[in-house]
C-alpha positions as a printed NumPy array, in Angstrom:
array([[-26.233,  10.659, -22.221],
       [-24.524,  10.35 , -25.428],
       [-25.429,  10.507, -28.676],
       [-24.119,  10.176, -32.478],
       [-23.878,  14.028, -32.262],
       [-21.815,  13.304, -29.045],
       [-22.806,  13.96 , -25.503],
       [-25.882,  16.432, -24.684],
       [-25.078,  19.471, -24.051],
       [-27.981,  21.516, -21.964],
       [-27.767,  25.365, -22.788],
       [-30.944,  26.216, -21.98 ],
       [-29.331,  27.461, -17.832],
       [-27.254,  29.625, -20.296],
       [-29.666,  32.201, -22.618],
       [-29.994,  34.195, -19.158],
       [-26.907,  34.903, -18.291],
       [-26.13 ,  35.702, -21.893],
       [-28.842,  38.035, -22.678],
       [-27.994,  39.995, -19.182],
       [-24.572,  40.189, -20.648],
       [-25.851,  41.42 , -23.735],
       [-28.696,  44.126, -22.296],
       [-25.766,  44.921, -19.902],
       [-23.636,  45.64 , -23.245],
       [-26.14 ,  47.318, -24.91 ],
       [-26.868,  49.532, -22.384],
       [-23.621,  51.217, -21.711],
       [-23.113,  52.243, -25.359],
       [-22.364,  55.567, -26.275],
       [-25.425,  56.586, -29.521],
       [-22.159,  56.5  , -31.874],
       [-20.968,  53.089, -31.102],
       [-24.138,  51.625, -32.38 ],
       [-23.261,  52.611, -36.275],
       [-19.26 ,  51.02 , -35.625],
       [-18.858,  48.694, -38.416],
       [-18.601,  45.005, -37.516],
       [-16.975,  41.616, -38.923],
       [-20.243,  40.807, -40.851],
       [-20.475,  42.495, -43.799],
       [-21.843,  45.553, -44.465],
       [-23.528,  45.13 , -40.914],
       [-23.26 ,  47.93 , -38.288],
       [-23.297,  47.277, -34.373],
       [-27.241,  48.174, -35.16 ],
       [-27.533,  45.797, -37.663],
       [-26.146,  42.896, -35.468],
       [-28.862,  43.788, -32.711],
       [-31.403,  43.723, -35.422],
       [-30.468,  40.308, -36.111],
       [-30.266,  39.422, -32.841],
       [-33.604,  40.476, -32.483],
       [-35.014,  38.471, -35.69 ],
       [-33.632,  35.291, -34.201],
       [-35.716,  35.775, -31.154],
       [-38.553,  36.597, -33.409],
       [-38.27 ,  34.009, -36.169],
       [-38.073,  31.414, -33.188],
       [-40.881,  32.02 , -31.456],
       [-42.948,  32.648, -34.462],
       [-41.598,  28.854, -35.673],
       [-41.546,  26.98 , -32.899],
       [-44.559,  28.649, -30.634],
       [-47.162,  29.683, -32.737],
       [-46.175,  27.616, -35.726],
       [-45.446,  30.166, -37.809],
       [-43.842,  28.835, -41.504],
       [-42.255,  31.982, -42.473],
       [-40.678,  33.426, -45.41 ],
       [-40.674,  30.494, -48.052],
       [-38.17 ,  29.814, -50.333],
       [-37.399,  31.15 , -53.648],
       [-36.982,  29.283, -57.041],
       [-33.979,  27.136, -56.794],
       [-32.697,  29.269, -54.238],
       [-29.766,  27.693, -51.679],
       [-30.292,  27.308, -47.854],
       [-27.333,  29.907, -47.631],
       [-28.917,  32.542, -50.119],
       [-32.374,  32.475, -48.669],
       [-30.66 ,  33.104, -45.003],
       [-29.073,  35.77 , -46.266],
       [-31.868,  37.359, -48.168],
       [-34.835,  36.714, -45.252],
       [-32.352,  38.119, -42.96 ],
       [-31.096,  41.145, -44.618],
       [-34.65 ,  42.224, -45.277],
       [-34.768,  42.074, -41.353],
       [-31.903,  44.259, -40.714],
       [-33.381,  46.794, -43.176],
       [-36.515,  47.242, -41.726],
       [-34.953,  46.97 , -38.198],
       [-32.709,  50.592, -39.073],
       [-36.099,  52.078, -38.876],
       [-36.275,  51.249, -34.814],
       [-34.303,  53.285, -31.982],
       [-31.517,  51.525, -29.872],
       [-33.603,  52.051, -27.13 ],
       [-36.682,  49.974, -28.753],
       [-34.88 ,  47.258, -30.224],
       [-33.109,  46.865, -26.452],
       [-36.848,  46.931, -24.984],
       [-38.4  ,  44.231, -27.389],
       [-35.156,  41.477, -26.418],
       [-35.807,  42.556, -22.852],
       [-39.382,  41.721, -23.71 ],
       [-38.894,  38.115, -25.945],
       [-35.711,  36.907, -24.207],
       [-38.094,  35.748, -21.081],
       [-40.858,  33.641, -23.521],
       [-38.181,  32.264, -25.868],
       [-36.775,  30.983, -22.333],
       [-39.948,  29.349, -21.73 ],
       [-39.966,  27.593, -25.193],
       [-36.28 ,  26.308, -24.472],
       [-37.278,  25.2  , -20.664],
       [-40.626,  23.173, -22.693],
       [-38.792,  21.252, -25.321],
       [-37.508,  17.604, -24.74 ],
       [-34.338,  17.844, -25.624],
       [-34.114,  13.819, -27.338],
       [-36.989,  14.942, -29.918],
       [-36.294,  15.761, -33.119],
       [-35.315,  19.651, -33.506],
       [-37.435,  21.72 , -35.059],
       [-34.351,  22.721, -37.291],
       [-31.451,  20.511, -38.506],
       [-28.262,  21.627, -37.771],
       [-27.285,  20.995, -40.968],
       [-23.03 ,  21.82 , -40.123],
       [-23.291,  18.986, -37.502],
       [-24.754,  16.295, -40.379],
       [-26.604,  16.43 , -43.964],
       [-28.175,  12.991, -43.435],
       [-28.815,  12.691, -40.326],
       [-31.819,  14.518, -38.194],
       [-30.602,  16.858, -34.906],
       [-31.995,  16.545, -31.78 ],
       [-33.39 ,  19.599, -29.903],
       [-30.253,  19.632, -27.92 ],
       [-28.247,  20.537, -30.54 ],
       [-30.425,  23.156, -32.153],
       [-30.992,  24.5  , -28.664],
       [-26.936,  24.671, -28.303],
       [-26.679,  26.212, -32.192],
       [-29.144,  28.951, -31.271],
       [-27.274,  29.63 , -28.094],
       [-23.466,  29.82 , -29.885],
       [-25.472,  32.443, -32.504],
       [-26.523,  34.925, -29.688],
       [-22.908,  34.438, -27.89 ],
       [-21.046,  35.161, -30.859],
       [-23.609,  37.848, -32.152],
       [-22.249,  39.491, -28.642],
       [-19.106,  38.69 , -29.444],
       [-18.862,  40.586, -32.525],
       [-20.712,  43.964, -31.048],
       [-17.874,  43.63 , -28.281],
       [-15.064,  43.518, -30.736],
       [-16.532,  45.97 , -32.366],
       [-16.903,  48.188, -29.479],
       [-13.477,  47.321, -28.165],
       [-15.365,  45.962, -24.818],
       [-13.846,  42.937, -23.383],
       [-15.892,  39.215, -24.319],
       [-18.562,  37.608, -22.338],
       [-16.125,  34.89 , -21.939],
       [-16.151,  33.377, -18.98 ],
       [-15.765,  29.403, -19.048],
       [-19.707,  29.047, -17.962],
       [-20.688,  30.672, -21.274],
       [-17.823,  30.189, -23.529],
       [-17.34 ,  26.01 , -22.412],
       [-20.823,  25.334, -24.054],
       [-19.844,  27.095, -27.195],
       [-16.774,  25.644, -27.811],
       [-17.919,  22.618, -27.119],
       [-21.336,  22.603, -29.435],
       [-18.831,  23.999, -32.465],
       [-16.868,  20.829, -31.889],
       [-19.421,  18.525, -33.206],
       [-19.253,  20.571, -36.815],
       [-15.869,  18.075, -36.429],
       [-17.319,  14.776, -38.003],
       [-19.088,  16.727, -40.766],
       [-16.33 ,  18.437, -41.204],
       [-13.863,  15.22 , -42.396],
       [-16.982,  13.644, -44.409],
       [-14.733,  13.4  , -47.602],
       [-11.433,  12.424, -45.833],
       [-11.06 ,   8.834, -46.399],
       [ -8.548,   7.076, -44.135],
       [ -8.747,   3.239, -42.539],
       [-11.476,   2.874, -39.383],
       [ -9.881,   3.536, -36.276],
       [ -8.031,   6.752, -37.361],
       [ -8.504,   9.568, -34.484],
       [ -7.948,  13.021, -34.918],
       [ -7.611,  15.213, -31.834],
       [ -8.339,  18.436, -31.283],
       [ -6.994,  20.903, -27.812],
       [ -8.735,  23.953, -27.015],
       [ -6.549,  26.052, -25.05 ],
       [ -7.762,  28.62 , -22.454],
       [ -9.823,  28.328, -19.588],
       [-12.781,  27.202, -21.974],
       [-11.264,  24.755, -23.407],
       [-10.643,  21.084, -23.879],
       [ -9.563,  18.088, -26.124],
       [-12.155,  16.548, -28.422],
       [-12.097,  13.987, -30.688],
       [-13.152,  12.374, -34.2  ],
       [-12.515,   8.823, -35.113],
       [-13.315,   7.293, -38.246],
       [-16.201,   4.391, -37.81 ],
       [-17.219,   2.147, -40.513],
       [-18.528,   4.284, -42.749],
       [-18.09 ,   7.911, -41.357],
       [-16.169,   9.992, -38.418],
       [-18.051,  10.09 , -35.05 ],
       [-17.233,  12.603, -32.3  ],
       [-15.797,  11.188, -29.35 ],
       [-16.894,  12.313, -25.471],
       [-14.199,  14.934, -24.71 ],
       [-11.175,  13.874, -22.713],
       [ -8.011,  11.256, -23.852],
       [ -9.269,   7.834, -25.967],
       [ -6.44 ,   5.06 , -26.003],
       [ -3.859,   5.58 , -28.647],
       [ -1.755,   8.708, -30.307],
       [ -4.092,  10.819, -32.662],
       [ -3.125,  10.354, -36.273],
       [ -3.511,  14.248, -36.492],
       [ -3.302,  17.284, -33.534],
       [ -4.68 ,  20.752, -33.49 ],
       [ -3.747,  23.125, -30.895],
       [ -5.107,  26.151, -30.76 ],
       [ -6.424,  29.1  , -28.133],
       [-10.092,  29.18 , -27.495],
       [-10.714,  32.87 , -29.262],
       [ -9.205,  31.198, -32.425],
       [-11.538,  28.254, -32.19 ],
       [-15.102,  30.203, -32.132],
       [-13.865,  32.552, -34.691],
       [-13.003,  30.023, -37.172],
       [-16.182,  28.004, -36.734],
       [-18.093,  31.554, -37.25 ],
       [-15.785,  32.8  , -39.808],
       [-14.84 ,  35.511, -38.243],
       [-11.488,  34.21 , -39.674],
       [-10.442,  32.293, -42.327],
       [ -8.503,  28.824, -41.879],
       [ -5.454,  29.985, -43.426],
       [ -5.419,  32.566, -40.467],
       [ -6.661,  29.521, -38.207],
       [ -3.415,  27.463, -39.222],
       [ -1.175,  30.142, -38.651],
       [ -2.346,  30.843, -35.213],
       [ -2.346,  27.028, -34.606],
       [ -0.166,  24.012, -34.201],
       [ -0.796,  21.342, -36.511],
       [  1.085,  17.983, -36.189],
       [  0.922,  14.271, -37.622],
       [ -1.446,  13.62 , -40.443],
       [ -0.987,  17.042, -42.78 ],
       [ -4.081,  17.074, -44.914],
       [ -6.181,  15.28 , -42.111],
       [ -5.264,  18.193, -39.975],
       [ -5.491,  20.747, -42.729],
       [ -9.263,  19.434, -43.318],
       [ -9.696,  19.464, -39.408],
       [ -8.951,  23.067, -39.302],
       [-11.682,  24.065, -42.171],
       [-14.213,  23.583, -39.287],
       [-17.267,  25.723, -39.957],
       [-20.368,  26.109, -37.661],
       [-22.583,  28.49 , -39.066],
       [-24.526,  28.047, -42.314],
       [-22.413,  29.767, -45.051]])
């Protein structure tokens, strides 16, 4: 099935595997990895689980029992009050042993499986993946696949810090990649140019691909991945660990460009490569 957001992607198979990874990780690490700084700021490798460990929290709270949650402050920004709920998470979380915070996601991981398994994915998500579209509501796919590229890079980041290799097999890296791609459309929203225009994007690695945006009436809309009719007015090529760490910003796009080819279109391609898929 496809949608405005593109075709479905079902992750739900994937938290599994990726949490076994993760455990597996977590498990082998020496007591002084878990203070080794990593690519989020001022987090440690502890800090990261922490987090980890809110998301699985703050989900089932939300979406199981209903749970509201911390409420917004005074004029405060979607970005601010993510940072601020979840830095008051990772504060109180240095208070809990490796071992603990291990045993509560081995705990969790299992019911917020059963949450994903109950949700029809064509219903409205229970949060908009506001990267993907600002006026448009997300289906539960998506925010299922969001919530599934958070854990994966989470691990991600403990690995590089850790100097372990990734968990990044094309089964569990495919999905990501591909659910960062939709962040594409949203991505051109102020890029004007004539309906029709098509801007292509190649993964490469064993995860990757070639997606697409094309500019419809009014907007860009993703396009299925694989080769439409026509040249692209703009190309980016780049490797598949360059791809999820832009989106994530574990590197900025002027490091994304240099590490990439861009051809055709300059400034389409230029905006192509400010791709972001987290909140930020």
């Amino acid at each position: 099935m496809t949608t405005s957001f593109g075709p479905v992607i079902d992750t739900r198979p994937l938290f599994v595997r990726e949490r076994r990874a993760l455990l597996d990780l977590l498990g082998s690490l020496e007591a002084g990895d878990w203070g080794r700084p990593t690519v989020c700021p001022g987090w440690d490798v502890h800090d990261v689980v922490g987090h980890v460990l809110n998301d699985y929290m703050r989900r089932l709270s939300g979406i199981r029992d209903g749970w509201s949650g911390a409420v917004f402050a005074d004029d405060e920004t979607l970005p601010a009050y993510l940072a601020r709920v979840n830095g008051v998470f990772v504060e109180v979380t240095r208070q809990c042993s490796p071992r603990l915070m291990v045993e509560l996601l081995t705990y969790l991981g299992p019911q917020l499986d059963e949450v994903w398994a109950g949700a029809r994915l064509d219903a409205p998500a229970a949060v908009d993946v506001s990267w993907a579209s600002a006026d448009e509501p997300s289906p539960t796919w998506l925010d299922i696949a969001r919530e599934y590229t958070e854990f994966w890079v989470h691990q991600q980041q403990i690995r590089d810090a850790v100097d372990r290799p990734g968990a990044d097999e094309p089964q569990l890296l495919g999905p990501v990649i591909g659910t960062f791609l939709r962040a594409l459309p949203h991505t051109l929203r102020t890029v004007d140019r004539p309906r029709g225009t098509t801007v292509r994007f190649d993964v490469t690695g064993p995860a990757g691909g070639t997606w697409w945006a094309t500019r419809g009436a009014d907007r860009w809309l993703p396009g299925a991945p694989g080769t439409p009719d026509g040249e692209a007015a703009a190309r980016v090529t780049t490797d598949q660990g360059t791809l999820w760490r832009l989106a994530a910003r574990g590197i900025l796009p002027e490091e994304a460009r240099r590490r990439s080819v861009l051809a055709g279109d300059e400034p389409l391609a230029t905006a192509a490569t400010t791709l972001l898929a987290v909140v930020a």
